[in-house]
Amino acid sequence: MKINNYLFDTSYHPLLNRKAKASLAIIKKLLKNSSAVLPFEEMAAQPLDTDGRPISERIQQEIRDNEAYFQQLASSWGDNRS
């Protein structure tokens, strides 16, 4: 899968915080590695994170958190364009 690096280059998005930048790096790494996309059955067999949850679950939670963050960021940009 080819990834457009412009979408993941945080230098174009100066308002991104560290958490968002780190999460983008994780997403980019996952997208580059096609074997990282697993069916749900295989996710259950994934290694555990430090808090005992599967790593894939943590990654999915980070993606959901960042989607909410980016939606909030986009709406605040829309409010400030007047």
PDB file of N, CA and C in Angstrom:
ATOM      1  N   MET A   1       0.857  -1.169   0.000  1.00  0.00           N
ATOM      2  CA  MET A   1       0.000   0.000   0.000  1.00  0.00           C
ATOM      3  C   MET A   1       0.904   1.233   0.000  1.00  0.00           C
ATOM      4  N   LYS A   2       0.641   2.147  -0.888  1.00  0.00           N
ATOM      5  CA  LYS A   2       1.434   3.377  -0.954  1.00  0.00           C
ATOM      6  C   LYS A   2       0.741   4.447  -0.103  1.00  0.00           C
ATOM      7  N   ILE A   3       1.515   5.170   0.664  1.00  0.00           N
ATOM      8  CA  ILE A   3       0.977   6.199   1.557  1.00  0.00           C
ATOM      9  C   ILE A   3       1.499   7.561   1.109  1.00  0.00           C
ATOM     10  N   ASN A   4       0.604   8.499   1.017  1.00  0.00           N
ATOM     11  CA  ASN A   4       1.002   9.860   0.689  1.00  0.00           C
ATOM     12  C   ASN A   4       1.625  10.478   1.937  1.00  0.00           C
ATOM     13  N   ASN A   5       2.933  10.703   1.919  1.00  0.00           N
ATOM     14  CA  ASN A   5       3.631  11.218   3.095  1.00  0.00           C
ATOM     15  C   ASN A   5       3.160  12.612   3.490  1.00  0.00           C
ATOM     16  N   TYR A   6       2.606  13.370   2.555  1.00  0.00           N
ATOM     17  CA  TYR A   6       2.112  14.704   2.896  1.00  0.00           C
ATOM     18  C   TYR A   6       1.044  14.629   3.982  1.00  0.00           C
ATOM     19  N   LEU A   7       0.213  13.583   3.936  1.00  0.00           N
ATOM     20  CA  LEU A   7      -0.862  13.454   4.918  1.00  0.00           C
ATOM     21  C   LEU A   7      -0.319  13.245   6.321  1.00  0.00           C
ATOM     22  N   PHE A   8       0.885  12.670   6.422  1.00  0.00           N
ATOM     23  CA  PHE A   8       1.425  12.339   7.726  1.00  0.00           C
ATOM     24  C   PHE A   8       2.579  13.244   8.135  1.00  0.00           C
ATOM     25  N   ASP A   9       2.900  14.233   7.324  1.00  0.00           N
ATOM     26  CA  ASP A   9       3.984  15.147   7.654  1.00  0.00           C
ATOM     27  C   ASP A   9       3.440  16.207   8.600  1.00  0.00           C
ATOM     28  N   THR A  10       3.795  16.109   9.882  1.00  0.00           N
ATOM     29  CA  THR A  10       3.234  17.009  10.890  1.00  0.00           C
ATOM     30  C   THR A  10       3.778  18.428  10.776  1.00  0.00           C
ATOM     31  N   SER A  11       4.834  18.643   9.972  1.00  0.00           N
ATOM     32  CA  SER A  11       5.349  19.999   9.829  1.00  0.00           C
ATOM     33  C   SER A  11       4.324  20.903   9.128  1.00  0.00           C
ATOM     34  N   TYR A  12       3.390  20.304   8.369  1.00  0.00           N
ATOM     35  CA  TYR A  12       2.341  21.078   7.723  1.00  0.00           C
ATOM     36  C   TYR A  12       1.207  21.421   8.682  1.00  0.00           C
ATOM     37  N   HIS A  13       1.230  20.812   9.865  1.00  0.00           N
ATOM     38  CA  HIS A  13       0.161  20.999  10.840  1.00  0.00           C
ATOM     39  C   HIS A  13       0.772  21.445  12.169  1.00  0.00           C
ATOM     40  N   PRO A  14       1.137  22.704  12.298  1.00  0.00           N
ATOM     41  CA  PRO A  14       1.871  23.148  13.481  1.00  0.00           C
ATOM     42  C   PRO A  14       1.069  23.085  14.778  1.00  0.00           C
ATOM     43  N   LEU A  15      -0.250  22.934  14.704  1.00  0.00           N
ATOM     44  CA  LEU A  15      -1.055  22.922  15.920  1.00  0.00           C
ATOM     45  C   LEU A  15      -1.199  21.539  16.543  1.00  0.00           C
ATOM     46  N   LEU A  16      -0.637  20.524  15.899  1.00  0.00           N
ATOM     47  CA  LEU A  16      -0.763  19.178  16.453  1.00  0.00           C
ATOM     48  C   LEU A  16       0.070  19.062  17.722  1.00  0.00           C
ATOM     49  N   ASN A  17      -0.517  18.454  18.735  1.00  0.00           N
ATOM     50  CA  ASN A  17       0.238  18.271  19.970  1.00  0.00           C
ATOM     51  C   ASN A  17       1.068  16.998  19.896  1.00  0.00           C
ATOM     52  N   ARG A  18       1.879  16.761  20.916  1.00  0.00           N
ATOM     53  CA  ARG A  18       2.787  15.610  20.905  1.00  0.00           C
ATOM     54  C   ARG A  18       2.048  14.285  20.812  1.00  0.00           C
ATOM     55  N   LYS A  19       0.935  14.179  21.537  1.00  0.00           N
ATOM     56  CA  LYS A  19       0.182  12.926  21.521  1.00  0.00           C
ATOM     57  C   LYS A  19      -0.326  12.631  20.112  1.00  0.00           C
ATOM     58  N   ALA A  20      -0.822  13.656  19.452  1.00  0.00           N
ATOM     59  CA  ALA A  20      -1.331  13.459  18.095  1.00  0.00           C
ATOM     60  C   ALA A  20      -0.194  13.088  17.144  1.00  0.00           C
ATOM     61  N   LYS A  21       0.963  13.727  17.293  1.00  0.00           N
ATOM     62  CA  LYS A  21       2.107  13.407  16.441  1.00  0.00           C
ATOM     63  C   LYS A  21       2.557  11.961  16.661  1.00  0.00           C
ATOM     64  N   ALA A  22       2.601  11.544  17.919  1.00  0.00           N
ATOM     65  CA  ALA A  22       3.007  10.169  18.223  1.00  0.00           C
ATOM     66  C   ALA A  22       1.998   9.176  17.658  1.00  0.00           C
ATOM     67  N   SER A  23       0.725   9.495  17.784  1.00  0.00           N
ATOM     68  CA  SER A  23      -0.306   8.608  17.260  1.00  0.00           C
ATOM     69  C   SER A  23      -0.257   8.540  15.738  1.00  0.00           C
ATOM     70  N   LEU A  24       0.012   9.669  15.096  1.00  0.00           N
ATOM     71  CA  LEU A  24       0.154   9.659  13.639  1.00  0.00           C
ATOM     72  C   LEU A  24       1.319   8.765  13.221  1.00  0.00           C
ATOM     73  N   ALA A  25       2.389   8.798  14.002  1.00  0.00           N
ATOM     74  CA  ALA A  25       3.538   7.947  13.685  1.00  0.00           C
ATOM     75  C   ALA A  25       3.162   6.472  13.796  1.00  0.00           C
ATOM     76  N   ILE A  26       2.369   6.127  14.818  1.00  0.00           N
ATOM     77  CA  ILE A  26       1.913   4.743  14.980  1.00  0.00           C
ATOM     78  C   ILE A  26       1.021   4.337  13.812  1.00  0.00           C
ATOM     79  N   ILE A  27       0.098   5.208  13.446  1.00  0.00           N
ATOM     80  CA  ILE A  27      -0.811   4.904  12.339  1.00  0.00           C
ATOM     81  C   ILE A  27      -0.031   4.735  11.044  1.00  0.00           C
ATOM     82  N   LYS A  28       0.923   5.623  10.811  1.00  0.00           N
ATOM     83  CA  LYS A  28       1.722   5.539   9.588  1.00  0.00           C
ATOM     84  C   LYS A  28       2.485   4.220   9.547  1.00  0.00           C
ATOM     85  N   LYS A  29       3.050   3.827  10.679  1.00  0.00           N
ATOM     86  CA  LYS A  29       3.801   2.574  10.741  1.00  0.00           C
ATOM     87  C   LYS A  29       2.882   1.380  10.473  1.00  0.00           C
ATOM     88  N   LEU A  30       1.687   1.414  11.042  1.00  0.00           N
ATOM     89  CA  LEU A  30       0.736   0.327  10.825  1.00  0.00           C
ATOM     90  C   LEU A  30       0.305   0.242   9.370  1.00  0.00           C
ATOM     91  N   LEU A  31       0.066   1.399   8.766  1.00  0.00           N
ATOM     92  CA  LEU A  31      -0.373   1.400   7.376  1.00  0.00           C
ATOM     93  C   LEU A  31       0.723   0.919   6.432  1.00  0.00           C
ATOM     94  N   LYS A  32       1.964   1.215   6.765  1.00  0.00           N
ATOM     95  CA  LYS A  32       3.069   0.759   5.924  1.00  0.00           C
ATOM     96  C   LYS A  32       3.244  -0.748   6.005  1.00  0.00           C
ATOM     97  N   ASN A  33       2.902  -1.318   7.148  1.00  0.00           N
ATOM     98  CA  ASN A  33       3.082  -2.748   7.367  1.00  0.00           C
ATOM     99  C   ASN A  33       1.745  -3.441   7.140  1.00  0.00           C
ATOM    100  N   SER A  34       1.555  -3.992   5.957  1.00  0.00           N
ATOM    101  CA  SER A  34       0.263  -4.584   5.625  1.00  0.00           C
ATOM    102  C   SER A  34      -0.098  -5.747   6.538  1.00  0.00           C
ATOM    103  N   SER A  35       0.889  -6.389   7.152  1.00  0.00           N
ATOM    104  CA  SER A  35       0.583  -7.490   8.061  1.00  0.00           C
ATOM    105  C   SER A  35       0.033  -6.985   9.386  1.00  0.00           C
ATOM    106  N   ALA A  36       0.074  -5.668   9.608  1.00  0.00           N
ATOM    107  CA  ALA A  36      -0.458  -5.106  10.844  1.00  0.00           C
ATOM    108  C   ALA A  36      -1.978  -5.069  10.841  1.00  0.00           C
ATOM    109  N   VAL A  37      -2.593  -5.238   9.678  1.00  0.00           N
ATOM    110  CA  VAL A  37      -4.048  -5.236   9.591  1.00  0.00           C
ATOM    111  C   VAL A  37      -4.504  -6.677   9.748  1.00  0.00           C
ATOM    112  N   LEU A  38      -5.057  -6.980  10.919  1.00  0.00           N
ATOM    113  CA  LEU A  38      -5.421  -8.356  11.247  1.00  0.00           C
ATOM    114  C   LEU A  38      -6.926  -8.501  11.432  1.00  0.00           C
ATOM    115  N   PRO A  39      -7.441  -9.677  11.143  1.00  0.00           N
ATOM    116  CA  PRO A  39      -8.835  -9.939  11.483  1.00  0.00           C
ATOM    117  C   PRO A  39      -9.009  -9.947  13.001  1.00  0.00           C
ATOM    118  N   PHE A  40     -10.233  -9.762  13.454  1.00  0.00           N
ATOM    119  CA  PHE A  40     -10.499  -9.694  14.888  1.00  0.00           C
ATOM    120  C   PHE A  40     -10.027 -10.943  15.629  1.00  0.00           C
ATOM    121  N   GLU A  41     -10.164 -12.126  15.021  1.00  0.00           N
ATOM    122  CA  GLU A  41      -9.764 -13.364  15.690  1.00  0.00           C
ATOM    123  C   GLU A  41      -8.272 -13.356  16.000  1.00  0.00           C
ATOM    124  N   GLU A  42      -7.486 -12.805  15.073  1.00  0.00           N
ATOM    125  CA  GLU A  42      -6.040 -12.788  15.280  1.00  0.00           C
ATOM    126  C   GLU A  42      -5.632 -11.714  16.282  1.00  0.00           C
ATOM    127  N   MET A  43      -6.443 -10.667  16.416  1.00  0.00           N
ATOM    128  CA  MET A  43      -6.107  -9.606  17.370  1.00  0.00           C
ATOM    129  C   MET A  43      -6.101 -10.144  18.790  1.00  0.00           C
ATOM    130  N   ALA A  44      -6.962 -11.112  19.071  1.00  0.00           N
ATOM    131  CA  ALA A  44      -7.034 -11.672  20.419  1.00  0.00           C
ATOM    132  C   ALA A  44      -5.730 -12.360  20.802  1.00  0.00           C
ATOM    133  N   ALA A  45      -4.979 -12.833  19.824  1.00  0.00           N
ATOM    134  CA  ALA A  45      -3.719 -13.521  20.088  1.00  0.00           C
ATOM    135  C   ALA A  45      -2.528 -12.571  20.126  1.00  0.00           C
ATOM    136  N   GLN A  46      -2.775 -11.276  20.040  1.00  0.00           N
ATOM    137  CA  GLN A  46      -1.695 -10.286  20.039  1.00  0.00           C
ATOM    138  C   GLN A  46      -1.037 -10.205  21.414  1.00  0.00           C
ATOM    139  N   PRO A  47       0.237  -9.776  21.453  1.00  0.00           N
ATOM    140  CA  PRO A  47       0.916  -9.585  22.737  1.00  0.00           C
ATOM    141  C   PRO A  47       0.210  -8.503  23.556  1.00  0.00           C
ATOM    142  N   LEU A  48       0.376  -8.574  24.862  1.00  0.00           N
ATOM    143  CA  LEU A  48      -0.285  -7.625  25.753  1.00  0.00           C
ATOM    144  C   LEU A  48       0.565  -6.383  25.956  1.00  0.00           C
ATOM    145  N   ASP A  49      -0.121  -5.259  26.146  1.00  0.00           N
ATOM    146  CA  ASP A  49       0.533  -3.999  26.458  1.00  0.00           C
ATOM    147  C   ASP A  49       0.902  -4.010  27.941  1.00  0.00           C
ATOM    148  N   THR A  50       1.550  -2.965  28.414  1.00  0.00           N
ATOM    149  CA  THR A  50       1.993  -2.916  29.809  1.00  0.00           C
ATOM    150  C   THR A  50       0.835  -2.931  30.797  1.00  0.00           C
ATOM    151  N   ASP A  51      -0.350  -2.480  30.381  1.00  0.00           N
ATOM    152  CA  ASP A  51      -1.488  -2.480  31.297  1.00  0.00           C
ATOM    153  C   ASP A  51      -2.357  -3.735  31.161  1.00  0.00           C
ATOM    154  N   GLY A  52      -1.883  -4.744  30.422  1.00  0.00           N
ATOM    155  CA  GLY A  52      -2.600  -6.003  30.319  1.00  0.00           C
ATOM    156  C   GLY A  52      -3.575  -6.101  29.164  1.00  0.00           C
ATOM    157  N   ARG A  53      -3.806  -5.002  28.458  1.00  0.00           N
ATOM    158  CA  ARG A  53      -4.705  -5.035  27.297  1.00  0.00           C
ATOM    159  C   ARG A  53      -3.917  -5.462  26.067  1.00  0.00           C
ATOM    160  N   PRO A  54      -4.593  -6.044  25.062  1.00  0.00           N
ATOM    161  CA  PRO A  54      -3.894  -6.340  23.811  1.00  0.00           C
ATOM    162  C   PRO A  54      -3.395  -5.039  23.175  1.00  0.00           C
ATOM    163  N   ILE A  55      -2.230  -5.090  22.558  1.00  0.00           N
ATOM    164  CA  ILE A  55      -1.652  -3.911  21.923  1.00  0.00           C
ATOM    165  C   ILE A  55      -2.599  -3.362  20.857  1.00  0.00           C
ATOM    166  N   SER A  56      -3.249  -4.259  20.123  1.00  0.00           N
ATOM    167  CA  SER A  56      -4.161  -3.810  19.071  1.00  0.00           C
ATOM    168  C   SER A  56      -5.312  -2.999  19.657  1.00  0.00           C
ATOM    169  N   GLU A  57      -5.760  -3.359  20.861  1.00  0.00           N
ATOM    170  CA  GLU A  57      -6.832  -2.603  21.511  1.00  0.00           C
ATOM    171  C   GLU A  57      -6.372  -1.189  21.865  1.00  0.00           C
ATOM    172  N   ARG A  58      -5.133  -1.083  22.357  1.00  0.00           N
ATOM    173  CA  ARG A  58      -4.583   0.239  22.689  1.00  0.00           C
ATOM    174  C   ARG A  58      -4.491   1.104  21.433  1.00  0.00           C
ATOM    175  N   ILE A  59      -4.033   0.496  20.338  1.00  0.00           N
ATOM    176  CA  ILE A  59      -3.895   1.241  19.086  1.00  0.00           C
ATOM    177  C   ILE A  59      -5.258   1.702  18.593  1.00  0.00           C
ATOM    178  N   GLN A  60      -6.261   0.822  18.665  1.00  0.00           N
ATOM    179  CA  GLN A  60      -7.608   1.204  18.245  1.00  0.00           C
ATOM    180  C   GLN A  60      -8.137   2.347  19.103  1.00  0.00           C
ATOM    181  N   GLN A  61      -7.865   2.309  20.418  1.00  0.00           N
ATOM    182  CA  GLN A  61      -8.308   3.389  21.307  1.00  0.00           C
ATOM    183  C   GLN A  61      -7.611   4.695  20.949  1.00  0.00           C
ATOM    184  N   GLU A  62      -6.311   4.639  20.634  1.00  0.00           N
ATOM    185  CA  GLU A  62      -5.589   5.853  20.235  1.00  0.00           C
ATOM    186  C   GLU A  62      -6.162   6.429  18.946  1.00  0.00           C
ATOM    187  N   ILE A  63      -6.521   5.563  18.024  1.00  0.00           N
ATOM    188  CA  ILE A  63      -7.109   6.030  16.764  1.00  0.00           C
ATOM    189  C   ILE A  63      -8.435   6.727  17.044  1.00  0.00           C
ATOM    190  N   ARG A  64      -9.279   6.125  17.889  1.00  0.00           N
ATOM    191  CA  ARG A  64     -10.567   6.755  18.238  1.00  0.00           C
ATOM    192  C   ARG A  64     -10.351   8.093  18.942  1.00  0.00           C
ATOM    193  N   ASP A  65      -9.385   8.132  19.878  1.00  0.00           N
ATOM    194  CA  ASP A  65      -9.095   9.382  20.590  1.00  0.00           C
ATOM    195  C   ASP A  65      -8.636  10.466  19.617  1.00  0.00           C
ATOM    196  N   ASN A  66      -7.787  10.092  18.675  1.00  0.00           N
ATOM    197  CA  ASN A  66      -7.270  11.077  17.728  1.00  0.00           C
ATOM    198  C   ASN A  66      -8.327  11.528  16.740  1.00  0.00           C
ATOM    199  N   GLU A  67      -9.233  10.631  16.354  1.00  0.00           N
ATOM    200  CA  GLU A  67     -10.320  11.050  15.474  1.00  0.00           C
ATOM    201  C   GLU A  67     -11.147  12.135  16.161  1.00  0.00           C
ATOM    202  N   ALA A  68     -11.443  11.927  17.442  1.00  0.00           N
ATOM    203  CA  ALA A  68     -12.198  12.924  18.193  1.00  0.00           C
ATOM    204  C   ALA A  68     -11.406  14.221  18.313  1.00  0.00           C
ATOM    205  N   TYR A  69     -10.096  14.105  18.572  1.00  0.00           N
ATOM    206  CA  TYR A  69      -9.256  15.293  18.699  1.00  0.00           C
ATOM    207  C   TYR A  69      -9.224  16.082  17.398  1.00  0.00           C
ATOM    208  N   PHE A  70      -9.049  15.378  16.275  1.00  0.00           N
ATOM    209  CA  PHE A  70      -8.964  16.066  14.988  1.00  0.00           C
ATOM    210  C   PHE A  70     -10.308  16.678  14.600  1.00  0.00           C
ATOM    211  N   GLN A  71     -11.410  16.026  14.959  1.00  0.00           N
ATOM    212  CA  GLN A  71     -12.722  16.618  14.692  1.00  0.00           C
ATOM    213  C   GLN A  71     -12.897  17.897  15.497  1.00  0.00           C
ATOM    214  N   GLN A  72     -12.470  17.862  16.746  1.00  0.00           N
ATOM    215  CA  GLN A  72     -12.553  19.060  17.586  1.00  0.00           C
ATOM    216  C   GLN A  72     -11.644  20.155  17.034  1.00  0.00           C
ATOM    217  N   LEU A  73     -10.447  19.793  16.613  1.00  0.00           N
ATOM    218  CA  LEU A  73      -9.510  20.757  16.044  1.00  0.00           C
ATOM    219  C   LEU A  73     -10.082  21.371  14.770  1.00  0.00           C
ATOM    220  N   ALA A  74     -10.648  20.540  13.913  1.00  0.00           N
ATOM    221  CA  ALA A  74     -11.224  21.037  12.662  1.00  0.00           C
ATOM    222  C   ALA A  74     -12.401  21.963  12.934  1.00  0.00           C
ATOM    223  N   SER A  75     -13.228  21.630  13.926  1.00  0.00           N
ATOM    224  CA  SER A  75     -14.365  22.500  14.218  1.00  0.00           C
ATOM    225  C   SER A  75     -13.891  23.836  14.800  1.00  0.00           C
ATOM    226  N   SER A  76     -12.813  23.812  15.579  1.00  0.00           N
ATOM    227  CA  SER A  76     -12.312  25.081  16.118  1.00  0.00           C
ATOM    228  C   SER A  76     -11.699  25.925  15.010  1.00  0.00           C
ATOM    229  N   TRP A  77     -11.085  25.291  14.026  1.00  0.00           N
ATOM    230  CA  TRP A  77     -10.571  26.045  12.879  1.00  0.00           C
ATOM    231  C   TRP A  77     -11.722  26.674  12.114  1.00  0.00           C
ATOM    232  N   GLY A  78     -12.825  25.935  11.967  1.00  0.00           N
ATOM    233  CA  GLY A  78     -13.988  26.459  11.265  1.00  0.00           C
ATOM    234  C   GLY A  78     -14.590  27.651  11.995  1.00  0.00           C
ATOM    235  N   ASP A  79     -14.569  27.613  13.327  1.00  0.00           N
ATOM    236  CA  ASP A  79     -15.122  28.710  14.122  1.00  0.00           C
ATOM    237  C   ASP A  79     -14.262  29.965  14.037  1.00  0.00           C
ATOM    238  N   ASN A  80     -12.962  29.790  13.814  1.00  0.00           N
ATOM    239  CA  ASN A  80     -12.040  30.929  13.809  1.00  0.00           C
ATOM    240  C   ASN A  80     -11.836  31.532  12.427  1.00  0.00           C
ATOM    241  N   ARG A  81     -12.514  31.042  11.426  1.00  0.00           N
ATOM    242  CA  ARG A  81     -12.297  31.540  10.063  1.00  0.00           C
ATOM    243  C   ARG A  81     -13.107  32.782   9.732  1.00  0.00           C
ATOM    244  N   SER A  82     -13.923  33.247  10.621  1.00  0.00           N
ATOM    245  CA  SER A  82     -14.773  34.409  10.310  1.00  0.00           C
ATOM    246  C   SER A  82     -14.009  35.698  10.242  1.00  0.00           C
TER     247      SER A  82
END
